[in-house]
Amino acid sequence: MNGKMNRFTYRSLFCISLTLSSNLASAEIYQWVDQSGNASFSDKKPPAIADATLKKTVKKKRERSRVEIQQVFDKHKGQLYRLYLSARKQDPDLEGGAEFIIDIEPSGEVANIALASSSLDSKPFTDQLMAKIQEFNFGASDTRRTKIHYPIHFLPTQ
């Protein structure tokens, strides 16, 4: 019971947070002016209008939602925490956090990851974290490439 309680306590103190904005879903809107000078809008291209008089407006695809990204980090939380416990064997005083800049492709792959800031005094540990996050797959989605700043905090328990 005590081992389970410690594991629960460790995991409960392992905090992951993120800040992310999401935008509207993608859509194409066509705008044209008829012979009477009336402006019209539609999501379908009108067949009788010449392309020269047609304006096509494309709304940006949305970014991945906060929930989508959090679910993936929650799925991998145990792996990240095991890396932390392993690093604490080398440095028992290791604690703090790091903020990563992560680019996620529509395919779900992590295109790029960089360390924005860190209060962890262990480059090998932050490098291991970046390598592990680089392996995450966020799942294919009809979204644009999403760039997030994602902080992770590690707090030891005693």
PDB file of C-alpha atoms in Angstrom:
ATOM      1  CA  MET A   1       0.000   0.000   0.000  1.00  0.00           C
ATOM      2  CA  ASN A   2       2.831   2.392   0.885  1.00  0.00           C
ATOM      3  CA  GLY A   3       4.519   1.836  -2.506  1.00  0.00           C
ATOM      4  CA  LYS A   4       1.252   2.500  -4.304  1.00  0.00           C
ATOM      5  CA  MET A   5       0.681   5.611  -2.227  1.00  0.00           C
ATOM      6  CA  ASN A   6       4.175   6.940  -3.042  1.00  0.00           C
ATOM      7  CA  ARG A   7       3.634   6.278  -6.734  1.00  0.00           C
ATOM      8  CA  PHE A   8       0.274   8.058  -6.538  1.00  0.00           C
ATOM      9  CA  THR A   9       1.854  10.967  -4.655  1.00  0.00           C
ATOM     10  CA  TYR A  10       4.674  11.248  -7.184  1.00  0.00           C
ATOM     11  CA  ARG A  11       2.290  11.239 -10.100  1.00  0.00           C
ATOM     12  CA  SER A  12      -0.124  13.630  -8.478  1.00  0.00           C
ATOM     13  CA  LEU A  13       2.685  16.140  -7.967  1.00  0.00           C
ATOM     14  CA  PHE A  14       3.801  15.831 -11.559  1.00  0.00           C
ATOM     15  CA  CYS A  15       2.096  18.832 -13.122  1.00  0.00           C
ATOM     16  CA  ILE A  16       1.708  19.468 -16.821  1.00  0.00           C
ATOM     17  CA  SER A  17       0.138  22.639 -18.164  1.00  0.00           C
ATOM     18  CA  LEU A  18      -0.113  24.409 -21.482  1.00  0.00           C
ATOM     19  CA  THR A  19      -1.239  27.591 -23.101  1.00  0.00           C
ATOM     20  CA  LEU A  20      -2.733  27.299 -26.502  1.00  0.00           C
ATOM     21  CA  SER A  21      -5.230  29.177 -28.570  1.00  0.00           C
ATOM     22  CA  SER A  22      -7.519  27.615 -31.106  1.00  0.00           C
ATOM     23  CA  ASN A  23      -9.031  29.160 -34.183  1.00  0.00           C
ATOM     24  CA  LEU A  24     -12.074  28.506 -36.338  1.00  0.00           C
ATOM     25  CA  ALA A  25     -12.425  25.470 -38.569  1.00  0.00           C
ATOM     26  CA  SER A  26     -11.365  25.799 -42.165  1.00  0.00           C
ATOM     27  CA  ALA A  27     -13.745  26.854 -44.924  1.00  0.00           C
ATOM     28  CA  GLU A  28     -13.643  28.529 -48.325  1.00  0.00           C
ATOM     29  CA  ILE A  29     -15.984  31.432 -48.878  1.00  0.00           C
ATOM     30  CA  TYR A  30     -16.567  32.894 -52.351  1.00  0.00           C
ATOM     31  CA  GLN A  31     -17.517  36.529 -52.822  1.00  0.00           C
ATOM     32  CA  TRP A  32     -18.777  38.100 -56.052  1.00  0.00           C
ATOM     33  CA  VAL A  33     -20.714  41.118 -57.276  1.00  0.00           C
ATOM     34  CA  ASP A  34     -23.577  40.494 -59.681  1.00  0.00           C
ATOM     35  CA  GLN A  35     -24.545  42.718 -62.635  1.00  0.00           C
ATOM     36  CA  SER A  36     -26.802  44.829 -60.388  1.00  0.00           C
ATOM     37  CA  GLY A  37     -23.908  45.580 -58.016  1.00  0.00           C
ATOM     38  CA  ASN A  38     -25.117  43.296 -55.203  1.00  0.00           C
ATOM     39  CA  ALA A  39     -22.395  41.530 -53.207  1.00  0.00           C
ATOM     40  CA  SER A  40     -22.977  37.814 -52.682  1.00  0.00           C
ATOM     41  CA  PHE A  41     -21.215  35.230 -50.522  1.00  0.00           C
ATOM     42  CA  SER A  42     -21.339  31.436 -50.692  1.00  0.00           C
ATOM     43  CA  ASP A  43     -19.332  28.365 -49.778  1.00  0.00           C
ATOM     44  CA  LYS A  44     -19.906  27.060 -53.336  1.00  0.00           C
ATOM     45  CA  LYS A  45     -18.338  28.527 -56.445  1.00  0.00           C
ATOM     46  CA  PRO A  46     -21.053  30.055 -58.628  1.00  0.00           C
ATOM     47  CA  PRO A  47     -20.886  28.447 -62.118  1.00  0.00           C
ATOM     48  CA  ALA A  48     -21.947  31.493 -64.161  1.00  0.00           C
ATOM     49  CA  ILE A  49     -19.433  33.981 -62.696  1.00  0.00           C
ATOM     50  CA  ALA A  50     -16.118  34.579 -64.453  1.00  0.00           C
ATOM     51  CA  ASP A  51     -13.061  33.768 -62.332  1.00  0.00           C
ATOM     52  CA  ALA A  52     -11.774  37.323 -62.841  1.00  0.00           C
ATOM     53  CA  THR A  53     -14.708  38.751 -60.844  1.00  0.00           C
ATOM     54  CA  LEU A  54     -14.601  36.071 -58.157  1.00  0.00           C
ATOM     55  CA  LYS A  55     -12.794  36.551 -54.870  1.00  0.00           C
ATOM     56  CA  LYS A  56     -12.022  33.457 -52.837  1.00  0.00           C
ATOM     57  CA  THR A  57     -11.535  33.871 -49.109  1.00  0.00           C
ATOM     58  CA  VAL A  58      -9.959  31.013 -47.213  1.00  0.00           C
ATOM     59  CA  LYS A  59     -10.352  30.930 -43.457  1.00  0.00           C
ATOM     60  CA  LYS A  60      -7.384  29.511 -41.660  1.00  0.00           C
ATOM     61  CA  LYS A  61      -7.596  25.963 -40.433  1.00  0.00           C
ATOM     62  CA  ARG A  62      -7.846  25.723 -36.692  1.00  0.00           C
ATOM     63  CA  GLU A  63      -4.955  24.804 -34.450  1.00  0.00           C
ATOM     64  CA  ARG A  64      -5.065  21.716 -32.285  1.00  0.00           C
ATOM     65  CA  SER A  65      -7.146  22.277 -29.196  1.00  0.00           C
ATOM     66  CA  ARG A  66      -5.892  22.435 -25.638  1.00  0.00           C
ATOM     67  CA  VAL A  67      -7.778  19.214 -24.907  1.00  0.00           C
ATOM     68  CA  GLU A  68      -6.218  17.309 -27.833  1.00  0.00           C
ATOM     69  CA  ILE A  69      -2.684  18.214 -26.781  1.00  0.00           C
ATOM     70  CA  GLN A  70      -3.298  17.635 -23.076  1.00  0.00           C
ATOM     71  CA  GLN A  71      -4.654  14.138 -23.793  1.00  0.00           C
ATOM     72  CA  VAL A  72      -1.424  13.168 -25.553  1.00  0.00           C
ATOM     73  CA  PHE A  73       0.733  14.519 -22.722  1.00  0.00           C
ATOM     74  CA  ASP A  74      -1.473  12.728 -20.183  1.00  0.00           C
ATOM     75  CA  LYS A  75      -1.001   9.494 -22.144  1.00  0.00           C
ATOM     76  CA  HIS A  76       2.802   9.889 -21.929  1.00  0.00           C
ATOM     77  CA  LYS A  77       2.989  11.372 -18.418  1.00  0.00           C
ATOM     78  CA  GLY A  78       4.343   8.143 -16.927  1.00  0.00           C
ATOM     79  CA  GLN A  79       7.205   7.987 -19.439  1.00  0.00           C
ATOM     80  CA  LEU A  80       8.230  11.565 -18.693  1.00  0.00           C
ATOM     81  CA  TYR A  81       8.041  10.963 -14.968  1.00  0.00           C
ATOM     82  CA  ARG A  82      10.191   7.807 -15.242  1.00  0.00           C
ATOM     83  CA  LEU A  83      12.832   9.928 -16.990  1.00  0.00           C
ATOM     84  CA  TYR A  84      12.654  12.352 -14.059  1.00  0.00           C
ATOM     85  CA  LEU A  85      13.026   9.589 -11.468  1.00  0.00           C
ATOM     86  CA  SER A  86      16.002   8.202 -13.361  1.00  0.00           C
ATOM     87  CA  ALA A  87      17.633  11.656 -13.523  1.00  0.00           C
ATOM     88  CA  ARG A  88      17.044  12.095  -9.769  1.00  0.00           C
ATOM     89  CA  LYS A  89      19.179   9.033  -9.118  1.00  0.00           C
ATOM     90  CA  GLN A  90      22.094  11.024 -10.552  1.00  0.00           C
ATOM     91  CA  ASP A  91      21.006  14.310  -8.918  1.00  0.00           C
ATOM     92  CA  PRO A  92      18.698  13.874  -5.892  1.00  0.00           C
ATOM     93  CA  ASP A  93      18.104  17.642  -5.696  1.00  0.00           C
ATOM     94  CA  LEU A  94      16.806  17.880  -9.262  1.00  0.00           C
ATOM     95  CA  GLU A  95      13.547  19.814  -9.407  1.00  0.00           C
ATOM     96  CA  GLY A  96      12.002  22.620 -11.383  1.00  0.00           C
ATOM     97  CA  GLY A  97      10.512  22.991 -14.784  1.00  0.00           C
ATOM     98  CA  ALA A  98      11.134  23.537 -18.440  1.00  0.00           C
ATOM     99  CA  GLU A  99       9.151  25.207 -21.182  1.00  0.00           C
ATOM    100  CA  PHE A 100       9.307  23.735 -24.647  1.00  0.00           C
ATOM    101  CA  ILE A 101       8.310  25.203 -27.992  1.00  0.00           C
ATOM    102  CA  ILE A 102       6.720  22.396 -29.980  1.00  0.00           C
ATOM    103  CA  ASP A 103       5.600  22.423 -33.636  1.00  0.00           C
ATOM    104  CA  ILE A 104       2.984  19.767 -34.386  1.00  0.00           C
ATOM    105  CA  GLU A 105       2.199  18.869 -37.996  1.00  0.00           C
ATOM    106  CA  PRO A 106      -1.343  18.073 -39.204  1.00  0.00           C
ATOM    107  CA  SER A 107      -0.142  14.458 -39.468  1.00  0.00           C
ATOM    108  CA  GLY A 108       0.405  14.467 -35.697  1.00  0.00           C
ATOM    109  CA  GLU A 109       4.182  14.254 -35.846  1.00  0.00           C
ATOM    110  CA  VAL A 110       6.351  16.633 -33.858  1.00  0.00           C
ATOM    111  CA  ALA A 111       8.154  18.649 -36.530  1.00  0.00           C
ATOM    112  CA  ASN A 112      10.371  20.589 -34.173  1.00  0.00           C
ATOM    113  CA  ILE A 113      10.996  20.971 -30.479  1.00  0.00           C
ATOM    114  CA  ALA A 114      13.155  23.555 -28.735  1.00  0.00           C
ATOM    115  CA  LEU A 115      13.877  24.465 -25.150  1.00  0.00           C
ATOM    116  CA  ALA A 116      12.460  27.940 -24.448  1.00  0.00           C
ATOM    117  CA  SER A 117      13.522  28.102 -20.792  1.00  0.00           C
ATOM    118  CA  SER A 118      14.428  25.826 -17.928  1.00  0.00           C
ATOM    119  CA  SER A 119      14.971  25.991 -14.199  1.00  0.00           C
ATOM    120  CA  LEU A 120      16.228  22.395 -14.269  1.00  0.00           C
ATOM    121  CA  ASP A 121      19.961  22.291 -13.820  1.00  0.00           C
ATOM    122  CA  SER A 122      20.494  19.241 -16.028  1.00  0.00           C
ATOM    123  CA  LYS A 123      21.075  19.507 -19.761  1.00  0.00           C
ATOM    124  CA  PRO A 124      21.134  15.700 -20.167  1.00  0.00           C
ATOM    125  CA  PHE A 125      17.679  15.484 -18.565  1.00  0.00           C
ATOM    126  CA  THR A 126      16.162  18.263 -20.689  1.00  0.00           C
ATOM    127  CA  ASP A 127      17.706  16.633 -23.778  1.00  0.00           C
ATOM    128  CA  GLN A 128      16.058  13.319 -22.798  1.00  0.00           C
ATOM    129  CA  LEU A 129      12.721  15.079 -22.327  1.00  0.00           C
ATOM    130  CA  MET A 130      12.977  16.701 -25.763  1.00  0.00           C
ATOM    131  CA  ALA A 131      13.883  13.373 -27.380  1.00  0.00           C
ATOM    132  CA  LYS A 132      10.904  11.657 -25.729  1.00  0.00           C
ATOM    133  CA  ILE A 133       8.443  14.440 -26.693  1.00  0.00           C
ATOM    134  CA  GLN A 134       9.813  14.327 -30.266  1.00  0.00           C
ATOM    135  CA  GLU A 135       8.543  10.708 -30.404  1.00  0.00           C
ATOM    136  CA  PHE A 136       4.956  11.683 -29.477  1.00  0.00           C
ATOM    137  CA  ASN A 137       2.319  11.384 -32.166  1.00  0.00           C
ATOM    138  CA  PHE A 138      -0.675  13.644 -31.690  1.00  0.00           C
ATOM    139  CA  GLY A 139      -2.742  11.844 -34.343  1.00  0.00           C
ATOM    140  CA  ALA A 140      -3.690  13.102 -37.789  1.00  0.00           C
ATOM    141  CA  SER A 141      -6.123  16.008 -37.712  1.00  0.00           C
ATOM    142  CA  ASP A 142      -7.630  18.513 -40.132  1.00  0.00           C
ATOM    143  CA  THR A 143      -5.672  21.339 -38.554  1.00  0.00           C
ATOM    144  CA  ARG A 144      -2.844  23.604 -39.541  1.00  0.00           C
ATOM    145  CA  ARG A 145       0.641  23.244 -38.122  1.00  0.00           C
ATOM    146  CA  THR A 146       0.352  24.129 -34.443  1.00  0.00           C
ATOM    147  CA  LYS A 147       3.083  25.842 -32.443  1.00  0.00           C
ATOM    148  CA  ILE A 148       2.733  25.699 -28.683  1.00  0.00           C
ATOM    149  CA  HIS A 149       4.695  26.741 -25.630  1.00  0.00           C
ATOM    150  CA  TYR A 150       4.338  23.842 -23.227  1.00  0.00           C
ATOM    151  CA  PRO A 151       5.661  24.028 -19.658  1.00  0.00           C
ATOM    152  CA  ILE A 152       6.355  20.918 -17.591  1.00  0.00           C
ATOM    153  CA  HIS A 153       7.129  21.039 -13.867  1.00  0.00           C
ATOM    154  CA  PHE A 154       8.800  18.333 -11.785  1.00  0.00           C
ATOM    155  CA  LEU A 155       8.367  18.416  -8.026  1.00  0.00           C
ATOM    156  CA  PRO A 156      10.028  15.851  -5.755  1.00  0.00           C
ATOM    157  CA  THR A 157       8.233  14.419  -2.750  1.00  0.00           C
ATOM    158  CA  GLN A 158       9.729  13.408   0.566  1.00  0.00           C
TER     159      GLN A 158
END
